[in-house]
CSV table of C-alpha atoms and ligand atoms in Angstrom, one decimal:
chain,number,residue,atom,x,y,z
A,1,MET,CA,59.1,-46.5,-32.9
A,2,THR,CA,57.7,-45.0,-30.0
A,3,GLN,CA,54.0,-44.7,-29.4
A,4,ILE,CA,52.7,-41.4,-30.6
A,5,PHE,CA,48.4,-42.1,-29.4
A,6,SER,CA,47.7,-43.3,-26.2
A,7,ARG,CA,46.3,-46.8,-25.6
A,8,HIS,CA,43.1,-45.3,-25.0
A,9,ALA,CA,42.9,-42.7,-27.8
A,10,ASP,CA,41.3,-45.0,-30.1
A,11,SER,CA,38.2,-45.6,-27.8
A,12,ARG,CA,38.5,-42.1,-26.5
A,13,LEU,CA,37.6,-41.3,-29.8
A,14,ARG,CA,35.1,-42.9,-30.5
A,15,LEU,CA,33.4,-41.8,-27.7
A,16,ALA,CA,33.7,-38.0,-28.4
A,17,ALA,CA,32.4,-38.9,-32.0
A,18,GLY,CA,29.7,-41.0,-30.2
A,19,LEU,CA,28.3,-37.9,-28.0
A,20,GLY,CA,28.9,-35.6,-30.8
A,21,LEU,CA,26.5,-37.4,-32.9
A,22,ALA,CA,24.3,-37.6,-30.1
A,23,ALA,CA,24.2,-34.1,-29.5
A,24,VAL,CA,23.7,-33.1,-33.2
A,25,ALA,CA,20.8,-35.6,-33.5
A,26,PHE,CA,19.7,-34.0,-30.5
A,27,LEU,CA,19.5,-30.3,-31.6
A,28,ALA,CA,18.4,-31.6,-34.8
A,29,VAL,CA,15.2,-33.0,-33.3
A,30,SER,CA,14.4,-30.2,-30.4
A,31,GLY,CA,15.1,-27.6,-33.4
A,32,PHE,CA,12.5,-29.4,-35.2
A,33,PHE,CA,10.1,-29.0,-32.7
A,34,VAL,CA,11.0,-25.6,-31.8
A,35,ALA,CA,10.2,-24.8,-35.2
A,36,ARG,CA,6.7,-26.5,-35.1
A,37,SER,CA,5.4,-25.1,-31.9
A,38,GLY,CA,3.1,-22.3,-31.8
A,39,ALA,CA,5.7,-20.1,-30.1
A,40,ALA,CA,7.8,-19.8,-33.6
A,41,TRP,CA,4.6,-18.7,-35.4
A,42,GLN,CA,3.9,-15.6,-32.8
A,43,VAL,CA,0.9,-17.6,-31.3
A,44,GLY,CA,-0.2,-15.3,-28.7
A,45,VAL,CA,2.2,-12.3,-28.8
A,46,PRO,CA,0.5,-9.1,-29.3
A,47,ALA,CA,1.1,-6.5,-31.7
A,48,ARG,CA,2.3,-2.8,-31.0
A,49,GLN,CA,-1.0,-0.6,-31.9
A,50,PRO,CA,-1.2,3.0,-32.8
A,51,ILE,CA,-4.1,2.8,-30.4
A,52,PRO,CA,-4.8,0.3,-27.4
A,53,PHE,CA,-8.3,-0.7,-29.8
A,54,SER,CA,-9.9,-3.7,-27.6
A,55,HIS,CA,-11.9,-5.8,-29.4
A,56,ALA,CA,-13.4,-7.1,-26.1
A,57,VAL,CA,-14.7,-4.0,-25.7
A,58,HIS,CA,-16.2,-3.2,-29.3
A,59,ALA,CA,-17.1,-6.9,-30.7
A,60,GLY,CA,-17.9,-8.5,-27.1
A,61,GLN,CA,-19.2,-5.8,-24.6
A,62,LEU,CA,-20.8,-3.3,-27.5
A,63,GLY,CA,-21.3,-6.2,-30.1
A,64,LEU,CA,-20.6,-4.8,-33.1
A,65,ASP,CA,-20.3,-6.6,-36.3
A,66,CYS,CA,-17.1,-7.8,-37.5
A,67,ARG,CA,-18.4,-6.2,-40.9
A,68,LEU,CA,-18.7,-2.5,-39.3
A,69,CYS,CA,-14.8,-2.7,-39.3
A,70,HIS,CA,-14.0,-5.3,-41.8
A,71,ALA,CA,-15.9,-4.4,-44.4
A,72,GLY,CA,-14.4,-6.3,-47.3
A,73,VAL,CA,-14.3,-9.6,-45.8
A,74,GLU,CA,-17.5,-11.4,-47.2
A,75,ARG,CA,-16.3,-10.4,-51.0
A,76,GLN,CA,-12.7,-9.2,-51.3
A,77,ALA,CA,-9.3,-11.1,-50.9
A,78,ALA,CA,-8.7,-9.1,-47.9
A,79,ALA,CA,-10.9,-8.5,-45.1
A,80,GLY,CA,-10.1,-4.3,-44.6
A,81,MET,CA,-9.5,-2.2,-41.6
A,82,PRO,CA,-11.2,0.3,-40.4
A,83,THR,CA,-10.3,4.2,-41.3
A,84,ALA,CA,-10.3,7.0,-38.9
A,85,GLU,CA,-14.0,7.8,-39.5
A,86,THR,CA,-15.1,4.6,-38.7
A,87,CYS,CA,-13.7,5.3,-35.2
A,88,LEU,CA,-14.8,8.8,-35.3
A,89,GLY,CA,-18.4,7.9,-36.2
A,90,CYS,CA,-18.7,7.4,-32.3
A,91,HIS,CA,-15.6,8.4,-30.6
A,92,ARG,CA,-16.4,12.1,-32.1
A,93,GLN,CA,-17.1,13.6,-29.0
A,94,VAL,CA,-14.3,12.4,-26.6
A,95,TRP,CA,-11.9,12.5,-29.2
A,96,ASN,CA,-10.4,15.7,-28.4
A,97,VAL,CA,-9.7,14.8,-25.0
A,98,ALA,CA,-8.5,11.3,-25.4
A,99,ALA,CA,-4.8,11.5,-26.5
A,100,GLN,CA,-5.0,8.1,-27.2
A,101,PHE,CA,-6.9,9.1,-30.2
A,102,ALA,CA,-3.9,11.3,-31.8
A,103,PRO,CA,-3.2,8.7,-34.4
A,104,LEU,CA,-7.0,9.5,-36.0
A,105,ARG,CA,-6.6,12.8,-35.5
A,106,SER,CA,-3.3,12.6,-37.9
A,107,ALA,CA,-4.5,10.3,-40.0
A,108,LEU,CA,-7.8,12.1,-40.6
A,109,ALA,CA,-6.0,15.2,-41.3
A,110,LEU,CA,-3.3,13.8,-43.9
A,111,ASP,CA,-5.9,11.5,-45.4
A,112,THR,CA,-3.3,8.4,-44.6
A,113,PRO,CA,-5.0,5.0,-43.5
A,114,VAL,CA,-4.4,4.0,-39.6
A,115,ALA,CA,-1.0,2.5,-39.5
A,116,TRP,CA,-2.7,-0.5,-37.7
A,117,ALA,CA,0.1,-3.3,-36.7
A,118,SER,CA,-1.0,-6.9,-38.3
A,119,VAL,CA,-0.6,-10.4,-36.3
A,120,SER,CA,-2.0,-12.4,-39.2
A,121,ARG,CA,0.2,-11.3,-42.2
A,122,LEU,CA,1.1,-14.1,-44.4
A,123,PRO,CA,4.6,-13.6,-46.6
A,124,ASP,CA,4.2,-12.2,-49.9
A,125,HIS,CA,4.2,-15.5,-52.1
A,126,VAL,CA,1.0,-16.8,-50.4
A,127,ARG,CA,-2.1,-15.9,-51.6
A,128,PHE,CA,-5.5,-15.6,-49.2
A,129,HIS,CA,-8.8,-14.8,-49.9
A,130,HIS,CA,-11.6,-14.3,-47.5
A,131,GLY,CA,-14.6,-13.9,-49.4
A,132,ALA,CA,-14.0,-17.5,-50.9
A,133,HIS,CA,-13.8,-18.8,-47.3
A,134,MET,CA,-17.3,-16.7,-46.2
A,135,ALA,CA,-18.5,-18.5,-49.4
A,136,ALA,CA,-17.6,-21.4,-48.0
A,137,SER,CA,-18.9,-21.2,-44.8
A,138,VAL,CA,-15.5,-20.9,-42.3
A,139,PRO,CA,-16.2,-18.8,-39.5
A,140,CYS,CA,-13.8,-16.2,-38.2
A,141,GLU,CA,-12.7,-17.9,-35.1
A,142,THR,CA,-11.7,-21.1,-36.8
A,143,CYS,CA,-8.7,-18.9,-38.3
A,144,HIS,CA,-8.2,-15.9,-35.8
A,145,GLY,CA,-9.9,-17.4,-32.2
A,146,GLN,CA,-11.8,-15.8,-30.1
A,147,VAL,CA,-11.6,-12.2,-31.2
A,148,ARG,CA,-14.5,-10.8,-29.2
A,149,THR,CA,-12.6,-11.8,-26.0
A,150,MET,CA,-9.4,-10.2,-27.2
A,151,PRO,CA,-8.8,-7.1,-24.9
A,152,GLN,CA,-5.4,-7.1,-27.3
A,153,THR,CA,-5.6,-9.4,-30.8
A,154,VAL,CA,-3.4,-11.9,-30.8
A,155,ARG,CA,-2.5,-14.8,-33.6
A,156,ALA,CA,-4.7,-17.8,-32.4
A,157,GLU,CA,-3.2,-20.0,-35.0
A,158,THR,CA,-0.2,-20.8,-36.6
A,159,LEU,CA,-1.0,-19.9,-39.9
A,160,SER,CA,1.4,-22.0,-41.6
A,161,MET,CA,1.3,-24.2,-44.7
A,162,GLN,CA,0.8,-27.3,-42.7
A,163,TRP,CA,-2.5,-25.7,-41.0
A,164,CYS,CA,-4.3,-24.7,-44.2
A,165,LEU,CA,-3.2,-27.8,-46.0
A,166,ASP,CA,-4.9,-29.7,-42.7
A,167,CYS,CA,-8.1,-28.0,-43.8
A,168,HIS,CA,-7.9,-28.2,-47.4
A,169,ARG,CA,-7.5,-31.7,-47.5
A,170,ASP,CA,-10.8,-32.4,-45.9
A,171,PRO,CA,-12.5,-29.0,-45.4
A,172,ASP,CA,-16.2,-30.3,-44.9
A,173,PRO,CA,-16.2,-31.0,-40.8
A,174,ARG,CA,-14.2,-27.1,-40.1
A,175,ARG,CA,-17.3,-25.7,-42.0
A,176,ARG,CA,-20.5,-24.3,-40.9
A,177,PRO,CA,-24.3,-24.5,-41.9
A,178,ALA,CA,-24.4,-21.0,-44.6
A,179,GLY,CA,-25.7,-18.1,-43.0
A,180,ALA,CA,-24.3,-19.1,-39.4
A,181,VAL,CA,-20.8,-17.9,-39.9
A,182,LEU,CA,-21.4,-14.6,-38.8
A,183,ALA,CA,-23.9,-15.3,-36.4
A,184,ARG,CA,-23.3,-14.5,-32.8
A,185,GLY,CA,-23.2,-17.4,-30.3
A,186,GLY,CA,-24.7,-20.7,-31.4
A,187,VAL,CA,-25.3,-22.0,-34.3
A,188,PRO,CA,-29.3,-21.9,-35.6
A,189,GLY,CA,-30.0,-25.5,-36.3
A,190,ASP,CA,-27.7,-28.1,-37.4
A,191,THR,CA,-28.3,-28.1,-41.1
A,192,PRO,CA,-25.4,-29.0,-42.7
A,193,PRO,CA,-23.6,-26.9,-45.3
A,194,GLU,CA,-24.3,-27.1,-49.0
A,195,PRO,CA,-21.5,-28.9,-50.8
A,196,LEU,CA,-18.8,-27.1,-52.3
A,197,THR,CA,-19.1,-25.7,-55.9
A,198,GLY,CA,-15.7,-24.0,-56.4
A,199,LEU,CA,-12.2,-25.2,-56.2
A,200,GLY,CA,-13.3,-28.1,-52.9
A,201,ALA,CA,-15.1,-29.7,-55.4
A,202,ARG,CA,-12.9,-29.9,-58.3
A,203,ARG,CA,-10.3,-32.3,-58.8
A,204,PHE,CA,-7.4,-32.8,-61.4
A,205,ALA,CA,-5.7,-36.0,-62.7
A,206,HIS,CA,-1.9,-35.5,-62.5
A,207,PHE,CA,0.1,-37.9,-63.6
A,208,GLY,CA,-2.5,-40.5,-62.8
A,209,VAL,CA,-3.1,-39.1,-59.1
A,210,GLU,CA,-6.3,-37.5,-58.2
A,211,ILE,CA,-5.6,-34.2,-56.5
A,212,SER,CA,-8.0,-31.5,-55.2
A,213,ALA,CA,-7.7,-28.2,-56.3
A,214,LEU,CA,-7.5,-27.2,-52.6
A,215,THR,CA,-4.4,-28.8,-52.0
A,216,ARG,CA,-2.9,-27.6,-55.4
A,217,CYS,CA,0.6,-25.4,-54.9
A,218,SER,CA,-0.7,-22.7,-57.2
A,219,THR,CA,-3.8,-22.6,-54.9
A,220,CYS,CA,-1.8,-20.4,-52.2
A,221,HIS,CA,1.3,-19.5,-54.2
A,222,ARG,CA,1.9,-17.1,-57.0
B,301,HEC,C1,-15.2,-1.1,-34.3
B,301,HEC,C2,-14.0,-1.5,-34.9
B,301,HEC,C3,-13.7,-3.0,-35.2
B,301,HEC,C4,-14.7,-4.5,-35.1
B,301,HEC,C5,-16.2,-4.2,-34.7
B,301,HEC,C6,-14.0,-5.3,-35.3
B,301,HEC,N1,-12.7,-5.5,-35.4
B,301,HEC,FE1,-11.3,-6.5,-35.9
B,301,HEC,N2,-10.2,-4.9,-35.9
B,301,HEC,C7,-10.3,-3.8,-35.4
B,301,HEC,C8,-8.9,-2.7,-35.4
B,301,HEC,C9,-8.8,-1.3,-35.0
B,301,HEC,C10,-7.7,-3.9,-35.8
B,301,HEC,C11,-6.6,-3.5,-35.4
B,301,HEC,C12,-5.9,-3.2,-34.3
B,301,HEC,C13,-6.1,-4.5,-33.1
B,301,HEC,O1,-5.4,-5.6,-33.9
B,301,HEC,O2,-6.1,-4.6,-32.1
B,301,HEC,C14,-8.2,-5.0,-35.6
B,301,HEC,C15,-8.0,-6.2,-36.1
B,301,HEC,C16,-8.5,-7.5,-36.2
B,301,HEC,C17,-7.4,-8.9,-36.7
B,301,HEC,C18,-6.2,-8.6,-36.8
B,301,HEC,C19,-5.8,-8.5,-38.1
B,301,HEC,C20,-4.5,-8.2,-38.4
B,301,HEC,O3,-3.9,-7.7,-39.5
B,301,HEC,O4,-3.7,-9.2,-38.0
B,301,HEC,C21,-8.7,-10.0,-36.8
B,301,HEC,C22,-8.0,-11.2,-37.0
B,301,HEC,C23,-9.7,-8.9,-36.5
B,301,HEC,N3,-9.8,-7.9,-36.1
B,301,HEC,C24,-10.9,-9.8,-36.5
B,301,HEC,C25,-12.4,-9.2,-36.3
B,301,HEC,C26,-13.5,-10.0,-36.0
B,301,HEC,C27,-13.6,-11.7,-35.9
B,301,HEC,C28,-14.5,-9.3,-35.4
B,301,HEC,C29,-15.7,-9.5,-35.0
B,301,HEC,C30,-15.9,-10.7,-33.9
B,301,HEC,C31,-13.8,-8.0,-35.5
B,301,HEC,N4,-12.3,-7.9,-35.6
B,301,HEC,C32,-14.5,-6.6,-35.2
B,301,HEC,C33,-11.7,-3.3,-35.7
B,301,HEC,C34,-12.4,-3.5,-35.5
B,302,HEC,C1,-9.6,-19.5,-43.3
B,302,HEC,C2,-8.9,-18.6,-42.5
B,302,HEC,C3,-9.6,-17.4,-42.4
B,302,HEC,C4,-11.1,-17.1,-42.0
B,302,HEC,C5,-12.5,-18.0,-41.9
B,302,HEC,C6,-11.1,-15.6,-41.8
B,302,HEC,N1,-9.8,-15.3,-41.8
B,302,HEC,FE1,-9.4,-13.3,-41.6
B,302,HEC,N2,-7.2,-13.9,-42.0
B,302,HEC,C7,-6.6,-14.8,-42.4
B,302,HEC,C8,-5.3,-14.5,-43.2
B,302,HEC,C9,-4.6,-16.0,-43.3
B,302,HEC,C10,-5.3,-13.9,-42.8
B,302,HEC,C11,-3.5,-13.0,-43.2
B,302,HEC,C12,-4.2,-12.5,-44.6
B,302,HEC,C13,-2.8,-12.2,-45.5
B,302,HEC,O1,-2.0,-11.5,-45.1
B,302,HEC,O2,-2.9,-11.7,-46.9
B,302,HEC,C14,-6.3,-12.4,-42.3
B,302,HEC,C15,-6.2,-11.4,-42.2
B,302,HEC,C16,-7.2,-10.7,-41.3
B,302,HEC,C17,-7.4,-9.3,-41.2
B,302,HEC,C18,-6.3,-8.3,-41.3
B,302,HEC,C19,-6.6,-7.7,-43.2
B,302,HEC,C20,-6.4,-8.4,-44.1
B,302,HEC,O3,-7.7,-9.2,-44.7
B,302,HEC,O4,-5.3,-8.6,-44.3
B,302,HEC,C21,-8.5,-9.1,-41.1
B,302,HEC,C22,-9.1,-8.2,-40.1
B,302,HEC,C23,-9.2,-10.3,-40.7
B,302,HEC,N3,-8.5,-11.4,-41.3
B,302,HEC,C24,-10.6,-10.3,-40.4
B,302,HEC,C25,-11.4,-11.6,-40.6
B,302,HEC,C26,-12.9,-11.4,-40.0
B,302,HEC,C27,-13.7,-10.5,-39.4
B,302,HEC,C28,-13.4,-12.9,-40.3
B,302,HEC,C29,-14.6,-13.5,-40.7
B,302,HEC,C30,-15.6,-12.7,-41.1
B,302,HEC,C31,-12.3,-13.8,-40.8
B,302,HEC,N4,-11.1,-13.1,-41.0
B,302,HEC,C32,-12.2,-15.1,-41.4
B,302,HEC,C33,-7.4,-16.3,-42.1
B,302,HEC,C34,-9.0,-16.1,-41.9
B,303,HEC,C1,-20.3,2.1,-32.5
B,303,HEC,C2,-19.4,3.0,-31.8
B,303,HEC,C3,-18.1,2.8,-31.5
B,303,HEC,C4,-17.2,2.5,-32.7
B,303,HEC,C5,-17.5,2.7,-34.0
B,303,HEC,C6,-15.7,2.7,-32.1
B,303,HEC,N1,-15.8,2.5,-30.4
B,303,HEC,FE1,-14.3,2.6,-29.1
B,303,HEC,N2,-15.6,2.8,-27.8
B,303,HEC,C7,-17.1,3.1,-27.9
B,303,HEC,C8,-17.5,2.9,-26.5
B,303,HEC,C9,-19.1,3.0,-25.9
B,303,HEC,C10,-17.0,2.8,-25.8
B,303,HEC,C11,-16.6,2.6,-24.1
B,303,HEC,C12,-16.7,1.4,-23.7
B,303,HEC,C13,-16.7,1.5,-22.2
B,303,HEC,O1,-16.0,1.7,-21.6
B,303,HEC,O2,-17.8,0.5,-21.6
B,303,HEC,C14,-15.4,2.7,-26.6
B,303,HEC,C15,-14.0,2.6,-25.7
B,303,HEC,C16,-13.2,2.7,-26.8
B,303,HEC,C17,-11.7,2.9,-26.4
B,303,HEC,C18,-11.3,2.8,-24.4
B,303,HEC,C19,-11.3,1.4,-24.5
B,303,HEC,C20,-10.9,0.4,-22.9
B,303,HEC,O3,-10.2,-0.1,-23.0
B,303,HEC,O4,-11.7,1.1,-22.0
B,303,HEC,C21,-10.7,2.8,-27.0
B,303,HEC,C22,-9.4,3.3,-27.2
B,303,HEC,C23,-11.7,3.2,-27.9
B,303,HEC,N3,-12.4,2.8,-28.1
B,303,HEC,C24,-11.2,2.9,-29.6
B,303,HEC,C25,-11.5,2.9,-30.6
B,303,HEC,C26,-11.2,2.7,-32.2
B,303,HEC,C27,-9.8,3.1,-32.5
B,303,HEC,C28,-12.0,2.7,-32.9
B,303,HEC,C29,-11.8,2.6,-34.6
B,303,HEC,C30,-11.2,1.3,-34.9
B,303,HEC,C31,-13.3,2.5,-32.4
B,303,HEC,N4,-13.3,2.6,-30.9
B,303,HEC,C32,-14.8,2.6,-32.9
B,303,HEC,C33,-17.6,2.9,-29.5
B,303,HEC,C34,-17.3,2.6,-30.4
B,304,HEC,C1,-10.8,-24.4,-41.7
B,304,HEC,C2,-10.6,-24.9,-43.1
B,304,HEC,C3,-9.3,-23.9,-44.1
B,304,HEC,C4,-8.4,-23.4,-43.5
B,304,HEC,C5,-8.0,-23.1,-42.5
B,304,HEC,C6,-8.2,-22.6,-45.0
B,304,HEC,N1,-8.7,-22.7,-46.1
B,304,HEC,FE1,-8.5,-21.8,-47.8
B,304,HEC,N2,-10.4,-22.5,-48.1
B,304,HEC,C7,-10.9,-23.4,-47.6
B,304,HEC,C8,-12.2,-24.0,-48.2
B,304,HEC,C9,-13.6,-24.6,-47.7
B,304,HEC,C10,-12.1,-23.0,-49.6
B,304,HEC,C11,-13.2,-23.5,-50.9
B,304,HEC,C12,-13.4,-24.5,-51.6
B,304,HEC,C13,-14.6,-23.8,-52.6
B,304,HEC,O1,-14.8,-22.6,-52.6
B,304,HEC,O2,-14.7,-24.8,-53.0
B,304,HEC,C14,-10.6,-22.6,-49.8
B,304,HEC,C15,-10.2,-21.9,-50.7
B,304,HEC,C16,-9.4,-21.3,-50.6
B,304,HEC,C17,-8.7,-20.4,-52.1
B,304,HEC,C18,-9.0,-20.6,-53.1
B,304,HEC,C19,-9.8,-18.9,-53.4
B,304,HEC,C20,-10.3,-19.3,-55.1
B,304,HEC,O3,-10.0,-18.7,-55.5
B,304,HEC,O4,-11.5,-19.6,-55.0
B,304,HEC,C21,-7.2,-20.1,-51.1
B,304,HEC,C22,-6.5,-19.1,-52.1
B,304,HEC,C23,-7.2,-20.6,-50.1
B,304,HEC,N3,-8.7,-21.4,-49.8
B,304,HEC,C24,-6.2,-20.3,-49.3
B,304,HEC,C25,-5.7,-20.8,-47.7
B,304,HEC,C26,-4.5,-20.4,-47.0
B,304,HEC,C27,-3.4,-19.8,-47.9
B,304,HEC,C28,-4.7,-20.9,-46.0
B,304,HEC,C29,-3.8,-20.7,-44.8
B,304,HEC,C30,-3.3,-19.5,-44.5
B,304,HEC,C31,-6.3,-21.4,-45.9
B,304,HEC,N4,-6.9,-21.0,-47.2
B,304,HEC,C32,-7.0,-21.9,-44.6
B,304,HEC,C33,-10.7,-24.0,-46.2
B,304,HEC,C34,-9.7,-23.5,-45.4
B,305,HEC,C1,-3.6,-24.1,-48.7
B,305,HEC,C2,-2.4,-23.3,-48.8
B,305,HEC,C3,-1.1,-24.0,-49.9
B,305,HEC,C4,-1.0,-24.9,-50.4
B,305,HEC,C5,-2.1,-25.2,-51.4
B,305,HEC,C6,0.3,-24.9,-50.4
B,305,HEC,N1,0.7,-23.8,-49.6
B,305,HEC,FE1,2.9,-23.8,-49.6
B,305,HEC,N2,2.6,-22.5,-48.1
B,305,HEC,C7,1.5,-21.8,-47.5
B,305,HEC,C8,1.5,-21.2,-46.8
B,305,HEC,C9,0.2,-20.1,-45.6
B,305,HEC,C10,3.2,-20.7,-46.6
B,305,HEC,C11,4.0,-19.7,-45.4
B,305,HEC,C12,3.9,-20.2,-43.8
B,305,HEC,C13,4.9,-21.3,-43.8
B,305,HEC,O1,5.9,-20.9,-44.3
B,305,HEC,O2,4.5,-22.7,-43.8
B,305,HEC,C14,3.7,-21.5,-47.4
B,305,HEC,C15,5.0,-21.7,-47.7
B,305,HEC,C16,5.6,-22.3,-48.3
B,305,HEC,C17,7.1,-22.4,-48.8
B,305,HEC,C18,8.4,-21.4,-47.8
B,305,HEC,C19,8.7,-22.5,-46.7
B,305,HEC,C20,9.5,-21.4,-46.2
B,305,HEC,O3,9.9,-22.1,-45.2
B,305,HEC,O4,9.7,-20.1,-45.9
B,305,HEC,C21,7.1,-23.3,-49.6
B,305,HEC,C22,8.7,-23.5,-50.4
B,305,HEC,C23,6.2,-23.8,-50.1
B,305,HEC,N3,5.2,-23.2,-49.2
B,305,HEC,C24,5.8,-24.4,-51.4
B,305,HEC,C25,4.7,-25.0,-51.5
B,305,HEC,C26,4.4,-26.3,-52.7
B,305,HEC,C27,5.8,-26.8,-53.3
B,305,HEC,C28,3.3,-26.9,-52.5
B,305,HEC,C29,2.2,-27.9,-53.9
B,305,HEC,C30,3.0,-28.9,-52.9
B,305,HEC,C31,2.5,-25.8,-51.4
B,305,HEC,N4,3.5,-24.7,-50.8
B,305,HEC,C32,1.3,-26.1,-51.5
B,305,HEC,C33,0.5,-22.3,-48.2
B,305,HEC,C34,0.0,-23.3,-49.2
């Protein structure tokens, strides 16, 4: 009988299979790290805005309070975005000359909100509530970074589920003394934050295992 495969065929096959497996493993491992890197979550990437608004100018140089433009942040789920009126309260004098304020003019004329692009939007299946975090004394910069120094607004943290859970498992070290959350600059005194009375304090027994309400799926998912 003639030999169909050469004498080395077997070892070549093994070598090829070995290399193939190594390549698959390498791709899987690097894929895992790429997916978990900040870049995959758009960290540091600015969005295209209708008007080149700068927090560095308004919240930094001018020292405006976040709540002037994000009025819902203390009580509501959404922080809220400024209307054309909020900007024009100051910019009415110059808005005619500045072509960059055209989107404000049309929003005002059509009575529509200004179409700000978001760098923080979560998927629809996730629920978030600013008021709850403000009441628990978590400062803006923990989640949004140093917005006051940003000429263009970017995402500072991944906002991934892992990131939320890292804090929800043990929020106390990340909380500030009550009243210091919206204060500019240094934290006055170091009185520890008040103990949590809401979800963070409540624990549920689930199949004999204690789980904090803060790490329950239904706390963040609809
Ligand atoms: C004068 C109005 C004004 C003030 C004051 C202001 N912001 Fe904003 N903020 C805006 C506008 C306009 C946008 C949308 C354009 C942009 O993202 O740059 C925005 C966007 C944001 C976003 C991104 C929202 C998203 O959907 O991704 C965050 C976070 C934010 N602001 C935080 C803050 C914080 C923290 C402060 C206080 C230190 C602050 N802002 C003060 C007007 C303001
Ligand atoms: C615990 C983390 C956390 C803190 C603290 C926090 N934010 Fe946010 N913020 C988020 C997340 C997450 C989103 C995206 C919410 C969504 O898509 O439902 C967001 C969205 C926003 C937006 C976009 C509009 C909106 O509400 O959807 C603005 C503006 C904003 N935050 C401003 C602020 C300001 C100002 C503060 C401090 C006074 C603050 N945030 C504190 C996590 C936080
Ligand atoms: C409290 C008054 C006030 C409010 C409210 C305000 N601005 Fe301003 N804005 C200023 C002043 C003052 C400057 C000039 C700062 C400088 O150049 O030193 C300025 C500068 C600007 C500039 C030019 C920035 C640059 O890079 O030089 C733009 C664009 C702008 N504002 C847009 C907005 C928009 C959009 C809003 C509403 C979300 C807004 N402003 C709300 C006071 C205000
Ligand atoms: C730095 C800490 C921290 C981070 C980051 C954080 N949280 Fe929270 N979260 C808290 C604390 C503290 C509470 C309040 C617990 C209490 O009131 O007992 C809370 C409460 C909540 C609540 C309950 C609101 C209610 O109904 O009372 C939701 C929903 C929530 N967080 C969602 C999220 C999501 C989604 C993310 C990620 C995008 C996130 N959180 C990131 C600390 C954090
Ligand atoms: C503290 C808030 C929080 C809790 C608690 C939480 N999640 Fe999430 N989850 C998120 C956020 C934010 C996202 C969106 C970002 C992401 O995909 O990581 C998400 C995304 C997801 C996704 C989609 C992942 C994807 O790749 O699109 C699934 C599935 C999910 N969560 C399941 C769960 C389950 C199951 C639990 C309970 C064991 C749970 N989550 C608890 C915040 C939370």
